[in-house]
């Protein structure tokens, strides 16, 4: 059975928390890759930024739908959705744009195990 170590990229391009959105866009274009791991100063994985994150950042802000009833304004969507959108479009650095809930596998894991994790 094949292990992750046998097929993984060993020289990974990473970014730091302070890497700008513009710098990441240049890296994505130049390297023709779809994601950039975010690492701290010690090289520990702390998040990931994908090319899709940058595309999403350019999308216009969705104004939440509300119902006005007498003097009340009742939002039909969660405040978290608006906060997430505001954070996305105002992000200037990798730290502000990165997803922090990163799932990883070990080089010793089987490719089939990694595939199962990625598909779930």
PDB file of C-alpha atoms in Angstrom:
ATOM      1  CA  UNK A   1       0.000   0.000   0.000  1.00  0.00           C
ATOM      2  CA  UNK A   2       1.210   3.479  -0.877  1.00  0.00           C
ATOM      3  CA  UNK A   3       1.949   6.012   1.857  1.00  0.00           C
ATOM      4  CA  UNK A   4       1.453   9.760   1.831  1.00  0.00           C
ATOM      5  CA  UNK A   5       5.256  10.188   1.969  1.00  0.00           C
ATOM      6  CA  UNK A   6       5.542   8.546  -1.444  1.00  0.00           C
ATOM      7  CA  UNK A   7       3.296  11.062  -3.217  1.00  0.00           C
ATOM      8  CA  UNK A   8       3.473  14.261  -1.167  1.00  0.00           C
ATOM      9  CA  UNK A   9       5.211  17.468  -2.184  1.00  0.00           C
ATOM     10  CA  UNK A  10       8.275  17.716   0.011  1.00  0.00           C
ATOM     11  CA  UNK A  11       9.255  21.335  -0.700  1.00  0.00           C
ATOM     12  CA  UNK A  12       6.109  23.177   0.342  1.00  0.00           C
ATOM     13  CA  UNK A  13       5.670  26.890  -0.307  1.00  0.00           C
ATOM     14  CA  UNK A  14       4.371  28.515   2.883  1.00  0.00           C
ATOM     15  CA  UNK A  15       3.392  32.003   4.020  1.00  0.00           C
ATOM     16  CA  UNK A  16       3.758  33.864   7.292  1.00  0.00           C
ATOM     17  CA  UNK A  17       1.005  35.653   9.230  1.00  0.00           C
ATOM     18  CA  UNK A  18       2.172  38.998   7.831  1.00  0.00           C
ATOM     19  CA  UNK A  19       2.179  37.950   4.160  1.00  0.00           C
ATOM     20  CA  UNK A  20      -0.128  40.348   2.319  1.00  0.00           C
ATOM     21  CA  UNK A  21      -3.076  39.382   0.144  1.00  0.00           C
ATOM     22  CA  UNK A  22      -1.246  40.898  -2.837  1.00  0.00           C
ATOM     23  CA  UNK A  23       1.873  38.799  -2.145  1.00  0.00           C
ATOM     24  CA  UNK A  24      -0.237  35.644  -1.872  1.00  0.00           C
ATOM     25  CA  UNK A  25      -1.945  36.412  -5.197  1.00  0.00           C
ATOM     26  CA  UNK A  26       1.482  36.743  -6.816  1.00  0.00           C
ATOM     27  CA  UNK A  27       2.609  33.411  -5.310  1.00  0.00           C
ATOM     28  CA  UNK A  28      -0.546  31.622  -6.495  1.00  0.00           C
ATOM     29  CA  UNK A  29      -0.031  32.941 -10.024  1.00  0.00           C
ATOM     30  CA  UNK A  30       3.700  32.336 -10.215  1.00  0.00           C
ATOM     31  CA  UNK A  31       3.752  28.889  -8.575  1.00  0.00           C
ATOM     32  CA  UNK A  32       0.445  27.669 -10.077  1.00  0.00           C
ATOM     33  CA  UNK A  33      -0.689  26.184  -6.771  1.00  0.00           C
ATOM     34  CA  UNK A  34      -4.095  26.194  -5.112  1.00  0.00           C
ATOM     35  CA  UNK A  35      -3.259  26.609  -1.442  1.00  0.00           C
ATOM     36  CA  UNK A  36      -0.669  28.104   0.867  1.00  0.00           C
ATOM     37  CA  UNK A  37      -0.067  26.721   4.354  1.00  0.00           C
ATOM     38  CA  UNK A  38       0.247  29.440   6.992  1.00  0.00           C
ATOM     39  CA  UNK A  39       3.085  28.834   9.446  1.00  0.00           C
ATOM     40  CA  UNK A  40       4.306  30.620  12.558  1.00  0.00           C
ATOM     41  CA  UNK A  41       7.922  31.687  13.102  1.00  0.00           C
ATOM     42  CA  UNK A  42       8.814  28.192  14.336  1.00  0.00           C
ATOM     43  CA  UNK A  43       7.420  26.625  11.150  1.00  0.00           C
ATOM     44  CA  UNK A  44       4.331  25.150  12.829  1.00  0.00           C
ATOM     45  CA  UNK A  45       1.173  24.967  10.727  1.00  0.00           C
ATOM     46  CA  UNK A  46      -1.402  27.483  11.977  1.00  0.00           C
ATOM     47  CA  UNK A  47      -3.811  27.738   9.039  1.00  0.00           C
ATOM     48  CA  UNK A  48      -4.268  27.623   5.289  1.00  0.00           C
ATOM     49  CA  UNK A  49      -5.191  30.130   2.586  1.00  0.00           C
ATOM     50  CA  UNK A  50      -6.593  28.887  -0.715  1.00  0.00           C
ATOM     51  CA  UNK A  51      -6.810  30.624  -4.067  1.00  0.00           C
ATOM     52  CA  UNK A  52     -10.588  30.421  -3.592  1.00  0.00           C
ATOM     53  CA  UNK A  53     -10.247  32.503  -0.420  1.00  0.00           C
ATOM     54  CA  UNK A  54      -8.741  35.299  -2.507  1.00  0.00           C
ATOM     55  CA  UNK A  55     -11.477  35.004  -5.127  1.00  0.00           C
ATOM     56  CA  UNK A  56     -14.122  35.070  -2.387  1.00  0.00           C
ATOM     57  CA  UNK A  57     -12.478  38.150  -0.925  1.00  0.00           C
ATOM     58  CA  UNK A  58     -13.187  40.023  -4.153  1.00  0.00           C
ATOM     59  CA  UNK A  59     -16.880  39.155  -4.039  1.00  0.00           C
ATOM     60  CA  UNK A  60     -19.192  42.004  -3.020  1.00  0.00           C
ATOM     61  CA  UNK A  61     -20.573  42.151   0.503  1.00  0.00           C
ATOM     62  CA  UNK A  62     -23.960  40.487   0.895  1.00  0.00           C
ATOM     63  CA  UNK A  63     -26.289  42.788   2.810  1.00  0.00           C
ATOM     64  CA  UNK A  64     -28.461  40.670   5.110  1.00  0.00           C
ATOM     65  CA  UNK A  65     -32.202  40.526   4.559  1.00  0.00           C
ATOM     66  CA  UNK A  66     -34.299  42.072   7.325  1.00  0.00           C
ATOM     67  CA  UNK A  67     -37.964  42.510   8.124  1.00  0.00           C
ATOM     68  CA  UNK A  68     -39.125  45.851   9.453  1.00  0.00           C
ATOM     69  CA  UNK A  69     -42.064  45.500  11.804  1.00  0.00           C
ATOM     70  CA  UNK A  70     -43.257  48.687  13.466  1.00  0.00           C
ATOM     71  CA  UNK A  71     -40.111  50.084  15.116  1.00  0.00           C
ATOM     72  CA  UNK A  72     -38.260  46.769  15.063  1.00  0.00           C
ATOM     73  CA  UNK A  73     -35.764  45.499  12.535  1.00  0.00           C
ATOM     74  CA  UNK A  74     -35.552  41.711  12.538  1.00  0.00           C
ATOM     75  CA  UNK A  75     -32.583  40.137  10.709  1.00  0.00           C
ATOM     76  CA  UNK A  76     -33.378  36.971   8.754  1.00  0.00           C
ATOM     77  CA  UNK A  77     -29.742  35.882   8.717  1.00  0.00           C
ATOM     78  CA  UNK A  78     -27.210  35.402  11.466  1.00  0.00           C
ATOM     79  CA  UNK A  79     -24.895  38.196  12.553  1.00  0.00           C
ATOM     80  CA  UNK A  80     -22.015  35.731  12.238  1.00  0.00           C
ATOM     81  CA  UNK A  81     -22.580  35.563   8.474  1.00  0.00           C
ATOM     82  CA  UNK A  82     -22.214  39.340   8.120  1.00  0.00           C
ATOM     83  CA  UNK A  83     -19.200  39.394  10.449  1.00  0.00           C
ATOM     84  CA  UNK A  84     -17.545  36.610   8.429  1.00  0.00           C
ATOM     85  CA  UNK A  85     -18.168  38.489   5.155  1.00  0.00           C
ATOM     86  CA  UNK A  86     -16.795  41.741   6.602  1.00  0.00           C
ATOM     87  CA  UNK A  87     -13.691  39.940   7.848  1.00  0.00           C
ATOM     88  CA  UNK A  88     -13.213  38.340   4.422  1.00  0.00           C
ATOM     89  CA  UNK A  89     -13.412  41.520   2.354  1.00  0.00           C
ATOM     90  CA  UNK A  90     -11.285  43.621   4.699  1.00  0.00           C
ATOM     91  CA  UNK A  91      -8.496  41.068   5.139  1.00  0.00           C
ATOM     92  CA  UNK A  92      -5.051  42.440   4.354  1.00  0.00           C
ATOM     93  CA  UNK A  93      -2.814  39.602   5.536  1.00  0.00           C
ATOM     94  CA  UNK A  94      -2.669  35.817   5.569  1.00  0.00           C
ATOM     95  CA  UNK A  95      -3.460  35.842   9.298  1.00  0.00           C
ATOM     96  CA  UNK A  96      -6.758  37.644   8.657  1.00  0.00           C
ATOM     97  CA  UNK A  97      -7.823  35.441   5.739  1.00  0.00           C
ATOM     98  CA  UNK A  98      -6.616  31.965   6.740  1.00  0.00           C
ATOM     99  CA  UNK A  99      -8.854  29.098   7.742  1.00  0.00           C
ATOM    100  CA  UNK A 100      -7.649  27.833  11.107  1.00  0.00           C
ATOM    101  CA  UNK A 101      -9.416  24.462  11.259  1.00  0.00           C
ATOM    102  CA  UNK A 102      -6.816  22.564   9.227  1.00  0.00           C
ATOM    103  CA  UNK A 103      -6.967  18.776   9.005  1.00  0.00           C
ATOM    104  CA  UNK A 104      -3.623  17.037   8.479  1.00  0.00           C
ATOM    105  CA  UNK A 105      -2.269  13.547   7.919  1.00  0.00           C
ATOM    106  CA  UNK A 106       1.128  12.037   8.655  1.00  0.00           C
ATOM    107  CA  UNK A 107       3.606  11.054   5.923  1.00  0.00           C
ATOM    108  CA  UNK A 108       3.346   7.505   7.306  1.00  0.00           C
ATOM    109  CA  UNK A 109      -0.436   7.370   6.744  1.00  0.00           C
ATOM    110  CA  UNK A 110      -1.783   5.377   3.839  1.00  0.00           C
ATOM    111  CA  UNK A 111      -2.944   7.315   0.789  1.00  0.00           C
ATOM    112  CA  UNK A 112      -6.317   5.586   1.127  1.00  0.00           C
ATOM    113  CA  UNK A 113      -6.651   6.958   4.672  1.00  0.00           C
ATOM    114  CA  UNK A 114      -5.791  10.472   3.477  1.00  0.00           C
ATOM    115  CA  UNK A 115      -8.340  10.152   0.654  1.00  0.00           C
ATOM    116  CA  UNK A 116     -11.057   9.143   3.129  1.00  0.00           C
ATOM    117  CA  UNK A 117     -10.270  12.134   5.347  1.00  0.00           C
ATOM    118  CA  UNK A 118     -10.246  14.532   2.390  1.00  0.00           C
ATOM    119  CA  UNK A 119     -13.600  13.269   1.089  1.00  0.00           C
ATOM    120  CA  UNK A 120     -15.404  13.612   4.422  1.00  0.00           C
TER     121      UNK A 120
END
